[in-house]
mmCIF file of N, CA and C in Angstrom:
data_model
loop_
_atom_site.group_PDB
_atom_site.id
_atom_site.type_symbol
_atom_site.label_atom_id
_atom_site.label_comp_id
_atom_site.label_asym_id
_atom_site.label_seq_id
_atom_site.Cartn_x
_atom_site.Cartn_y
_atom_site.Cartn_z
ATOM 1 N N GLN A 1 0.925 -1.046 -0.156
ATOM 2 C CA GLN A 1 -0.025 -0.018 0.096
ATOM 3 C C GLN A 1 0.791 0.932 -0.320
ATOM 4 N N VAL A 2 0.848 2.285 -0.884
ATOM 5 C CA VAL A 2 1.319 3.172 -1.179
ATOM 6 C C VAL A 2 0.832 4.515 -0.251
ATOM 7 N N GLN A 3 1.673 4.919 0.716
ATOM 8 C CA GLN A 3 1.217 6.305 1.356
ATOM 9 C C GLN A 3 2.059 7.598 1.444
ATOM 10 N N VAL A 4 1.638 8.528 0.792
ATOM 11 C CA VAL A 4 2.334 9.446 0.699
ATOM 12 C C VAL A 4 2.464 10.734 2.188
ATOM 13 N N VAL A 5 3.487 11.449 2.566
ATOM 14 C CA VAL A 5 3.032 12.316 3.441
ATOM 15 C C VAL A 5 4.099 13.519 3.589
ATOM 16 N N GLU A 6 3.251 14.465 3.678
ATOM 17 C CA GLU A 6 4.042 15.764 3.565
ATOM 18 C C GLU A 6 4.086 16.415 4.982
ATOM 19 N N SER A 7 5.279 17.343 4.657
ATOM 20 C CA SER A 7 5.545 17.755 6.360
ATOM 21 C C SER A 7 5.982 18.989 6.087
ATOM 22 N N GLY A 8 5.859 19.812 7.434
ATOM 23 C CA GLY A 8 7.330 21.265 7.247
ATOM 24 C C GLY A 8 6.255 22.441 7.001
ATOM 25 N N GLY A 9 5.063 22.430 6.760
ATOM 26 C CA GLY A 9 4.243 23.520 6.499
ATOM 27 C C GLY A 9 4.086 24.489 8.295
ATOM 28 N N GLY A 10 3.448 25.347 8.010
ATOM 29 C CA GLY A 10 3.124 26.421 9.502
ATOM 30 C C GLY A 10 3.035 27.657 8.827
ATOM 31 N N SER A 11 2.930 28.407 9.883
ATOM 32 C CA SER A 11 2.631 30.017 9.923
ATOM 33 C C SER A 11 3.650 30.636 9.814
ATOM 34 N N VAL A 12 4.006 31.938 8.472
ATOM 35 C CA VAL A 12 5.080 32.585 8.679
ATOM 36 C C VAL A 12 4.456 34.084 8.275
ATOM 37 N N GLN A 13 5.298 35.273 8.551
ATOM 38 C CA GLN A 13 4.770 36.042 8.119
ATOM 39 C C GLN A 13 5.429 36.684 6.641
ATOM 40 N N PRO A 14 4.798 37.708 5.950
ATOM 41 C CA PRO A 14 5.275 37.911 4.479
ATOM 42 C C PRO A 14 6.641 37.915 4.730
ATOM 43 N N GLY A 15 7.268 37.464 3.516
ATOM 44 C CA GLY A 15 8.951 37.491 3.466
ATOM 45 C C GLY A 15 9.421 36.022 3.988
ATOM 46 N N GLY A 16 8.994 35.360 4.800
ATOM 47 C CA GLY A 16 9.492 34.326 5.553
ATOM 48 C C GLY A 16 9.394 33.203 4.767
ATOM 49 N N SER A 17 10.191 32.086 5.255
ATOM 50 C CA SER A 17 10.608 30.939 4.748
ATOM 51 C C SER A 17 9.876 29.905 5.243
ATOM 52 N N LEU A 18 10.239 28.647 4.311
ATOM 53 C CA LEU A 18 9.347 27.481 5.039
ATOM 54 C C LEU A 18 10.035 26.436 4.044
ATOM 55 N N ARG A 19 10.187 24.843 4.401
ATOM 56 C CA ARG A 19 11.117 23.713 4.004
ATOM 57 C C ARG A 19 10.194 22.752 4.126
ATOM 58 N N LEU A 20 9.049 22.184 2.855
ATOM 59 C CA LEU A 20 8.407 21.407 2.996
ATOM 60 C C LEU A 20 9.250 20.169 2.524
ATOM 61 N N SER A 21 8.692 18.770 3.248
ATOM 62 C CA SER A 21 9.174 17.386 2.611
ATOM 63 C C SER A 21 8.137 16.711 2.245
ATOM 64 N N CYS A 22 8.502 15.798 1.283
ATOM 65 C CA CYS A 22 7.656 14.839 0.806
ATOM 66 C C CYS A 22 7.977 13.562 1.061
ATOM 67 N N ALA A 23 7.589 12.785 1.730
ATOM 68 C CA ALA A 23 8.270 11.260 1.935
ATOM 69 C C ALA A 23 6.966 10.161 1.582
ATOM 70 N N ALA A 24 7.585 8.827 1.216
ATOM 71 C CA ALA A 24 6.879 8.085 0.911
ATOM 72 C C ALA A 24 6.742 6.595 1.176
ATOM 73 N N SER A 25 6.148 5.942 1.662
ATOM 74 C CA SER A 25 6.060 4.661 2.088
ATOM 75 C C SER A 25 5.768 3.601 1.036
ATOM 76 N N GLY A 26 6.170 2.190 0.591
ATOM 77 C CA GLY A 26 5.336 1.410 -0.182
ATOM 78 C C GLY A 26 5.796 1.657 -1.745
ATOM 79 N N LEU A 27 6.593 2.896 -1.915
ATOM 80 C CA LEU A 27 7.072 3.416 -3.129
ATOM 81 C C LEU A 27 8.379 4.111 -2.870
ATOM 82 N N VAL A 28 9.221 3.840 -3.826
ATOM 83 C CA VAL A 28 10.519 4.580 -3.684
ATOM 84 C C VAL A 28 10.429 5.986 -4.617
ATOM 85 N N LEU A 29 10.641 7.421 -4.209
ATOM 86 C CA LEU A 29 10.378 8.488 -4.346
ATOM 87 C C LEU A 29 11.658 8.818 -5.372
ATOM 88 N N ASN A 30 12.756 8.267 -5.183
ATOM 89 C CA ASN A 30 13.728 8.214 -6.118
ATOM 90 C C ASN A 30 13.516 7.737 -7.341
ATOM 91 N N ASN A 31 12.832 6.816 -7.302
ATOM 92 C CA ASN A 31 12.162 6.355 -8.776
ATOM 93 C C ASN A 31 11.321 6.798 -9.724
ATOM 94 N N ASN A 32 10.985 7.678 -9.080
ATOM 95 C CA ASN A 32 9.814 8.980 -9.443
ATOM 96 C C ASN A 32 9.893 10.327 -9.844
ATOM 97 N N ALA A 33 9.224 10.893 -10.863
ATOM 98 C CA ALA A 33 9.427 12.031 -11.036
ATOM 99 C C ALA A 33 8.106 12.344 -9.063
ATOM 100 N N VAL A 34 8.159 13.628 -9.059
ATOM 101 C CA VAL A 34 7.582 14.123 -7.821
ATOM 102 C C VAL A 34 7.236 15.778 -8.402
ATOM 103 N N ARG A 35 5.739 15.814 -8.178
ATOM 104 C CA ARG A 35 5.523 17.240 -8.194
ATOM 105 C C ARG A 35 4.819 17.599 -7.045
ATOM 106 N N TRP A 36 4.934 18.755 -6.448
ATOM 107 C CA TRP A 36 4.416 19.579 -5.491
ATOM 108 C C TRP A 36 3.230 20.326 -6.207
ATOM 109 N N LEU A 37 2.022 20.284 -5.313
ATOM 110 C CA LEU A 37 0.950 21.138 -5.987
ATOM 111 C C LEU A 37 0.474 21.794 -4.685
ATOM 112 N N ARG A 38 -0.897 22.724 -5.028
ATOM 113 C CA ARG A 38 -1.263 23.302 -4.016
ATOM 114 C C ARG A 38 -2.727 23.707 -3.985
ATOM 115 N N GLN A 39 -3.236 24.053 -3.262
ATOM 116 C CA GLN A 39 -4.624 24.386 -3.427
ATOM 117 C C GLN A 39 -5.030 25.638 -2.077
ATOM 118 N N ALA A 40 -5.484 26.506 -2.928
ATOM 119 C CA ALA A 40 -5.915 27.540 -1.641
ATOM 120 C C ALA A 40 -7.547 27.269 -1.590
ATOM 121 N N PRO A 41 -7.992 27.853 -0.414
ATOM 122 C CA PRO A 41 -9.381 27.881 -0.271
ATOM 123 C C PRO A 41 -10.139 28.365 -1.138
ATOM 124 N N GLY A 42 -11.460 27.770 -2.049
ATOM 125 C CA GLY A 42 -12.184 28.562 -3.003
ATOM 126 C C GLY A 42 -11.428 28.520 -4.781
ATOM 127 N N LYS A 43 -10.002 27.621 -4.093
ATOM 128 C CA LYS A 43 -9.599 27.693 -6.085
ATOM 129 C C LYS A 43 -8.943 26.520 -5.881
ATOM 130 N N LYS A 44 -8.795 25.908 -7.332
ATOM 131 C CA LYS A 44 -8.359 24.650 -7.866
ATOM 132 C C LYS A 44 -7.156 24.405 -7.611
ATOM 133 N N ARG A 45 -6.693 23.211 -7.450
ATOM 134 C CA ARG A 45 -5.601 22.676 -7.251
ATOM 135 C C ARG A 45 -4.684 22.977 -8.343
ATOM 136 N N GLU A 46 -3.206 23.409 -7.851
ATOM 137 C CA GLU A 46 -2.347 23.558 -9.136
ATOM 138 C C GLU A 46 -1.198 23.339 -9.296
ATOM 139 N N PRO A 47 -0.383 23.033 -10.024
ATOM 140 C CA PRO A 47 0.948 22.714 -9.853
ATOM 141 C C PRO A 47 1.985 23.729 -9.314
ATOM 142 N N VAL A 48 2.606 23.546 -8.799
ATOM 143 C CA VAL A 48 4.118 24.166 -7.920
ATOM 144 C C VAL A 48 5.087 23.974 -8.629
ATOM 145 N N ALA A 49 5.586 22.746 -8.609
ATOM 146 C CA ALA A 49 6.961 22.307 -9.006
ATOM 147 C C ALA A 49 7.260 20.827 -9.216
ATOM 148 N N CYS A 50 8.013 20.256 -10.227
ATOM 149 C CA CYS A 50 8.245 19.451 -10.405
ATOM 150 C C CYS A 50 9.407 18.724 -10.542
ATOM 151 N N ILE A 51 10.205 17.603 -9.874
ATOM 152 C CA ILE A 51 11.462 17.257 -10.661
ATOM 153 C C ILE A 51 11.326 15.479 -10.796
ATOM 154 N N SER A 52 12.144 15.734 -12.079
ATOM 155 C CA SER A 52 12.167 14.199 -13.093
ATOM 156 C C SER A 52 13.331 13.464 -12.046
ATOM 157 N N THR A 53 13.116 12.216 -12.440
ATOM 158 C CA THR A 53 13.592 11.220 -12.141
ATOM 159 C C THR A 53 15.359 11.186 -12.176
ATOM 160 N N SER A 54 15.748 10.516 -13.531
ATOM 161 C CA SER A 54 17.337 10.091 -13.701
ATOM 162 C C SER A 54 17.940 11.846 -13.598
ATOM 163 N N ILE A 55 17.675 12.464 -14.366
ATOM 164 C CA ILE A 55 18.763 13.535 -14.610
ATOM 165 C C ILE A 55 18.195 14.952 -13.961
ATOM 166 N N GLY A 56 16.825 14.801 -12.937
ATOM 167 C CA GLY A 56 16.712 15.642 -12.028
ATOM 168 C C GLY A 56 16.383 16.881 -12.767
ATOM 169 N N SER A 57 15.824 16.599 -13.854
ATOM 170 C CA SER A 57 15.341 18.009 -14.224
ATOM 171 C C SER A 57 14.074 18.406 -13.739
ATOM 172 N N VAL A 58 14.157 20.054 -13.478
ATOM 173 C CA VAL A 58 13.308 20.690 -12.586
ATOM 174 C C VAL A 58 12.204 21.483 -13.715
ATOM 175 N N TYR A 59 11.226 21.726 -13.164
ATOM 176 C CA TYR A 59 9.754 23.012 -13.677
ATOM 177 C C TYR A 59 9.092 23.436 -12.659
ATOM 178 N N TYR A 60 8.898 24.451 -12.820
ATOM 179 C CA TYR A 60 8.409 25.588 -11.996
ATOM 180 C C TYR A 60 7.437 26.450 -12.694
ATOM 181 N N SER A 61 6.020 26.832 -11.683
ATOM 182 C CA SER A 61 4.900 27.360 -12.638
ATOM 183 C C SER A 61 5.240 28.668 -12.360
ATOM 184 N N ASN A 62 4.595 29.583 -13.681
ATOM 185 C CA ASN A 62 5.261 31.052 -13.534
ATOM 186 C C ASN A 62 5.385 31.681 -12.422
ATOM 187 N N PHE A 63 4.173 31.378 -11.056
ATOM 188 C CA PHE A 63 4.103 32.098 -10.246
ATOM 189 C C PHE A 63 5.318 32.176 -8.975
ATOM 190 N N VAL A 64 5.720 31.214 -9.460
ATOM 191 C CA VAL A 64 6.933 30.844 -8.531
ATOM 192 C C VAL A 64 8.038 31.821 -8.296
ATOM 193 N N LYS A 65 8.296 32.125 -9.936
ATOM 194 C CA LYS A 65 9.558 33.429 -9.815
ATOM 195 C C LYS A 65 10.509 33.339 -9.387
ATOM 196 N N GLY A 66 11.317 31.921 -9.068
ATOM 197 C CA GLY A 66 12.534 32.283 -8.165
ATOM 198 C C GLY A 66 12.646 32.121 -6.812
ATOM 199 N N ARG A 67 11.645 31.877 -6.303
ATOM 200 C CA ARG A 67 11.236 31.980 -5.098
ATOM 201 C C ARG A 67 11.320 30.594 -4.489
ATOM 202 N N PHE A 68 11.031 29.478 -5.035
ATOM 203 C CA PHE A 68 10.765 28.128 -4.687
ATOM 204 C C PHE A 68 11.609 27.159 -4.938
ATOM 205 N N THR A 69 12.151 25.902 -4.236
ATOM 206 C CA THR A 69 12.963 25.572 -5.123
ATOM 207 C C THR A 69 12.659 23.782 -4.385
ATOM 208 N N ILE A 70 12.712 23.317 -5.711
ATOM 209 C CA ILE A 70 12.361 21.777 -5.481
ATOM 210 C C ILE A 70 13.850 20.756 -5.602
ATOM 211 N N SER A 71 14.051 20.191 -4.616
ATOM 212 C CA SER A 71 15.021 19.402 -4.681
ATOM 213 C C SER A 71 14.990 17.652 -4.090
ATOM 214 N N ARG A 72 15.579 16.858 -4.763
ATOM 215 C CA ARG A 72 15.462 15.508 -4.036
ATOM 216 C C ARG A 72 16.534 14.901 -3.287
ATOM 217 N N ASP A 73 16.160 14.697 -2.110
ATOM 218 C CA ASP A 73 17.266 13.852 -1.058
ATOM 219 C C ASP A 73 17.400 12.509 -1.300
ATOM 220 N N SER A 74 18.633 11.855 -2.230
ATOM 221 C CA SER A 74 17.987 10.595 -2.310
ATOM 222 C C SER A 74 18.485 9.459 -1.277
ATOM 223 N N ALA A 75 19.332 10.307 -0.493
ATOM 224 C CA ALA A 75 19.583 9.435 0.755
ATOM 225 C C ALA A 75 18.699 9.279 1.679
ATOM 226 N N LYS A 76 17.574 9.716 1.930
ATOM 227 C CA LYS A 76 16.437 9.969 2.682
ATOM 228 C C LYS A 76 15.116 9.483 1.812
ATOM 229 N N ASN A 77 15.434 9.239 0.435
ATOM 230 C CA ASN A 77 14.184 9.105 -0.152
ATOM 231 C C ASN A 77 12.852 9.669 -0.166
ATOM 232 N N THR A 78 13.294 11.825 -0.202
ATOM 233 C CA THR A 78 12.352 12.416 -0.025
ATOM 234 C C THR A 78 12.487 13.459 -0.927
ATOM 235 N N VAL A 79 11.422 14.355 -0.898
ATOM 236 C CA VAL A 79 11.879 15.489 -2.205
ATOM 237 C C VAL A 79 11.173 16.564 -1.647
ATOM 238 N N ASP A 80 12.121 17.676 -1.629
ATOM 239 C CA ASP A 80 11.808 18.721 -0.431
ATOM 240 C C ASP A 80 11.352 20.017 -1.598
ATOM 241 N N LEU A 81 10.786 20.921 -0.838
ATOM 242 C CA LEU A 81 9.957 22.339 -1.561
ATOM 243 C C LEU A 81 10.553 23.352 -0.884
ATOM 244 N N GLN A 82 11.736 24.000 -0.940
ATOM 245 C CA GLN A 82 12.065 25.581 -0.060
ATOM 246 C C GLN A 82 11.554 26.455 -0.936
ATOM 247 N N LEU A 83 10.640 26.592 0.422
ATOM 248 C CA LEU A 83 10.004 27.839 0.215
ATOM 249 C C LEU A 83 10.266 29.654 0.650
ATOM 250 N N ASN A 84 10.747 30.176 -0.317
ATOM 251 C CA ASN A 84 11.103 31.733 0.386
ATOM 252 C C ASN A 84 10.457 32.914 -0.217
ATOM 253 N N SER A 85 10.730 33.900 0.282
ATOM 254 C CA SER A 85 9.790 35.267 -0.041
ATOM 255 C C SER A 85 8.561 34.766 -0.232
ATOM 256 N N LEU A 86 7.819 34.512 1.000
ATOM 257 C CA LEU A 86 6.413 33.793 0.960
ATOM 258 C C LEU A 86 5.438 34.901 0.912
ATOM 259 N N GLN A 87 4.490 34.866 0.498
ATOM 260 C CA GLN A 87 3.627 35.797 0.194
ATOM 261 C C GLN A 87 1.832 35.411 0.911
ATOM 262 N N PRO A 88 1.071 36.228 1.161
ATOM 263 C CA PRO A 88 -0.266 36.029 1.483
ATOM 264 C C PRO A 88 -0.620 34.758 0.281
ATOM 265 N N GLU A 89 -0.462 35.558 -0.440
ATOM 266 C CA GLU A 89 -1.301 34.552 -2.116
ATOM 267 C C GLU A 89 -0.784 33.070 -1.971
ATOM 268 N N ASP A 90 0.662 33.116 -1.243
ATOM 269 C CA ASP A 90 1.125 31.483 -1.105
ATOM 270 C C ASP A 90 -0.036 30.579 0.068
ATOM 271 N N THR A 91 -0.577 31.131 0.719
ATOM 272 C CA THR A 91 -1.034 30.333 1.380
ATOM 273 C C THR A 91 -2.177 29.583 0.784
ATOM 274 N N ALA A 92 -1.930 28.124 1.535
ATOM 275 C CA ALA A 92 -2.936 27.259 0.772
ATOM 276 C C ALA A 92 -2.433 25.729 1.357
ATOM 277 N N THR A 93 -2.999 24.512 1.215
ATOM 278 C CA THR A 93 -2.114 23.565 1.585
ATOM 279 C C THR A 93 -1.790 22.640 0.535
ATOM 280 N N TYR A 94 -0.220 22.204 0.534
ATOM 281 C CA TYR A 94 0.495 22.036 -0.435
ATOM 282 C C TYR A 94 0.494 20.371 -0.008
ATOM 283 N N TYR A 95 0.328 19.682 -1.355
ATOM 284 C CA TYR A 95 0.705 18.647 -1.794
ATOM 285 C C TYR A 95 1.633 17.763 -2.530
ATOM 286 N N CYS A 96 2.218 16.435 -2.406
ATOM 287 C CA CYS A 96 3.181 16.069 -3.314
ATOM 288 C C CYS A 96 2.717 14.758 -3.996
ATOM 289 N N ALA A 97 3.168 14.226 -5.096
ATOM 290 C CA ALA A 97 2.543 13.484 -5.958
ATOM 291 C C ALA A 97 3.406 12.780 -6.430
ATOM 292 N N PRO A 98 3.978 11.729 -6.376
ATOM 293 C CA PRO A 98 4.650 11.016 -7.179
ATOM 294 C C PRO A 98 4.272 10.412 -8.961
ATOM 295 N N LEU A 99 5.090 10.604 -9.846
ATOM 296 C CA LEU A 99 4.350 10.283 -11.057
ATOM 297 C C LEU A 99 5.376 10.006 -11.825
ATOM 298 N N GLN A 100 5.056 9.254 -13.175
ATOM 299 C CA GLN A 100 6.367 8.377 -13.869
ATOM 300 C C GLN A 100 6.797 9.685 -14.591
ATOM 301 N N SER A 101 6.477 10.844 -15.107
ATOM 302 C CA SER A 101 7.033 11.861 -15.567
ATOM 303 C C SER A 101 6.480 13.085 -15.396
ATOM 304 N N CYS A 102 7.194 14.184 -15.357
ATOM 305 C CA CYS A 102 6.597 15.632 -15.258
ATOM 306 C C CYS A 102 5.776 16.020 -16.511
ATOM 307 N N HIS A 103 5.720 15.206 -17.162
ATOM 308 C CA HIS A 103 4.764 15.452 -18.125
ATOM 309 C C HIS A 103 3.371 14.962 -17.773
ATOM 310 N N ASN A 104 3.262 13.998 -16.931
ATOM 311 C CA ASN A 104 2.030 13.436 -16.710
ATOM 312 C C ASN A 104 0.974 14.412 -15.635
ATOM 313 N N TYR A 105 -0.115 14.494 -15.671
ATOM 314 C CA TYR A 105 -0.670 15.017 -14.977
ATOM 315 C C TYR A 105 -1.755 14.539 -14.386
ATOM 316 N N GLU A 106 -1.513 13.427 -14.178
ATOM 317 C CA GLU A 106 -2.755 12.516 -13.248
ATOM 318 C C GLU A 106 -2.230 11.741 -12.206
ATOM 319 N N TYR A 107 -2.878 11.923 -11.080
ATOM 320 C CA TYR A 107 -2.444 11.752 -9.565
ATOM 321 C C TYR A 107 -2.799 10.637 -9.001
ATOM 322 N N ARG A 108 -2.138 9.592 -9.017
ATOM 323 C CA ARG A 108 -2.577 8.391 -8.851
ATOM 324 C C ARG A 108 -2.307 8.480 -7.090
ATOM 325 N N PHE A 109 -1.597 8.875 -6.564
ATOM 326 C CA PHE A 109 -1.223 8.952 -4.848
ATOM 327 C C PHE A 109 -0.887 10.471 -4.633
ATOM 328 N N VAL A 110 -1.684 10.938 -3.645
ATOM 329 C CA VAL A 110 -1.407 12.299 -3.268
ATOM 330 C C VAL A 110 -1.730 12.178 -1.779
ATOM 331 N N GLY A 111 -0.817 12.764 -0.784
ATOM 332 C CA GLY A 111 -1.029 12.831 0.568
ATOM 333 C C GLY A 111 -2.049 13.831 1.014
ATOM 334 N N GLN A 112 -2.132 13.522 2.156
ATOM 335 C CA GLN A 112 -3.192 14.930 2.771
ATOM 336 C C GLN A 112 -2.693 16.054 2.962
ATOM 337 N N GLY A 113 -1.425 16.356 2.842
ATOM 338 C CA GLY A 113 -1.222 17.545 2.552
ATOM 339 C C GLY A 113 -0.452 18.257 4.050
ATOM 340 N N THR A 114 -0.031 19.685 3.744
ATOM 341 C CA THR A 114 0.495 20.413 4.953
ATOM 342 C C THR A 114 0.202 21.927 4.462
ATOM 343 N N GLN A 115 -0.093 22.539 5.646
ATOM 344 C CA GLN A 115 -0.853 23.654 5.388
ATOM 345 C C GLN A 115 0.268 24.903 5.681
ATOM 346 N N VAL A 116 0.404 25.855 4.243
ATOM 347 C CA VAL A 116 0.950 27.028 4.535
ATOM 348 C C VAL A 116 0.239 28.222 4.509
ATOM 349 N N THR A 117 0.777 28.458 5.983
ATOM 350 C CA THR A 117 -0.345 29.965 5.973
ATOM 351 C C THR A 117 0.720 31.225 6.446
ATOM 352 N N VAL A 118 0.449 32.167 5.364
ATOM 353 C CA VAL A 118 1.546 33.444 5.366
ATOM 354 C C VAL A 118 0.510 34.598 5.683
ATOM 355 N N SER A 119 0.623 35.248 6.628
ATOM 356 C CA SER A 119 -0.055 36.578 7.005
ATOM 357 C C SER A 119 0.898 37.259 8.085
ATOM 358 N N SER A 120 0.470 38.667 8.067
ATOM 359 C CA SER A 120 1.060 39.798 9.110
ATOM 360 C C SER A 120 0.571 39.753 10.579
#
């Protein structure tokens, strides 16, 4: 049974930083592309960033604008998302999903998410 778990969320002031982590059991994240998504209240879920498998290509949505960094910790079998220069509009529940490829947008496994709240 595959279980995906996100962690690291919290409440920060505008301009603050958080580091999210995605782990999985029943599945080797190192062998999968991983996408981070987010969903704000009343809005559709949207992709944030994706990291591919072997060569580690990374993809970001336009709104990231160099503020977020997705990375893979192969030793820990996790995929992290460093969030910098957070703004109130980044407030959302953040999810991660393993994929065969960053060109896929069908999510077979998604965790419960971790809440990020940005407010002054």
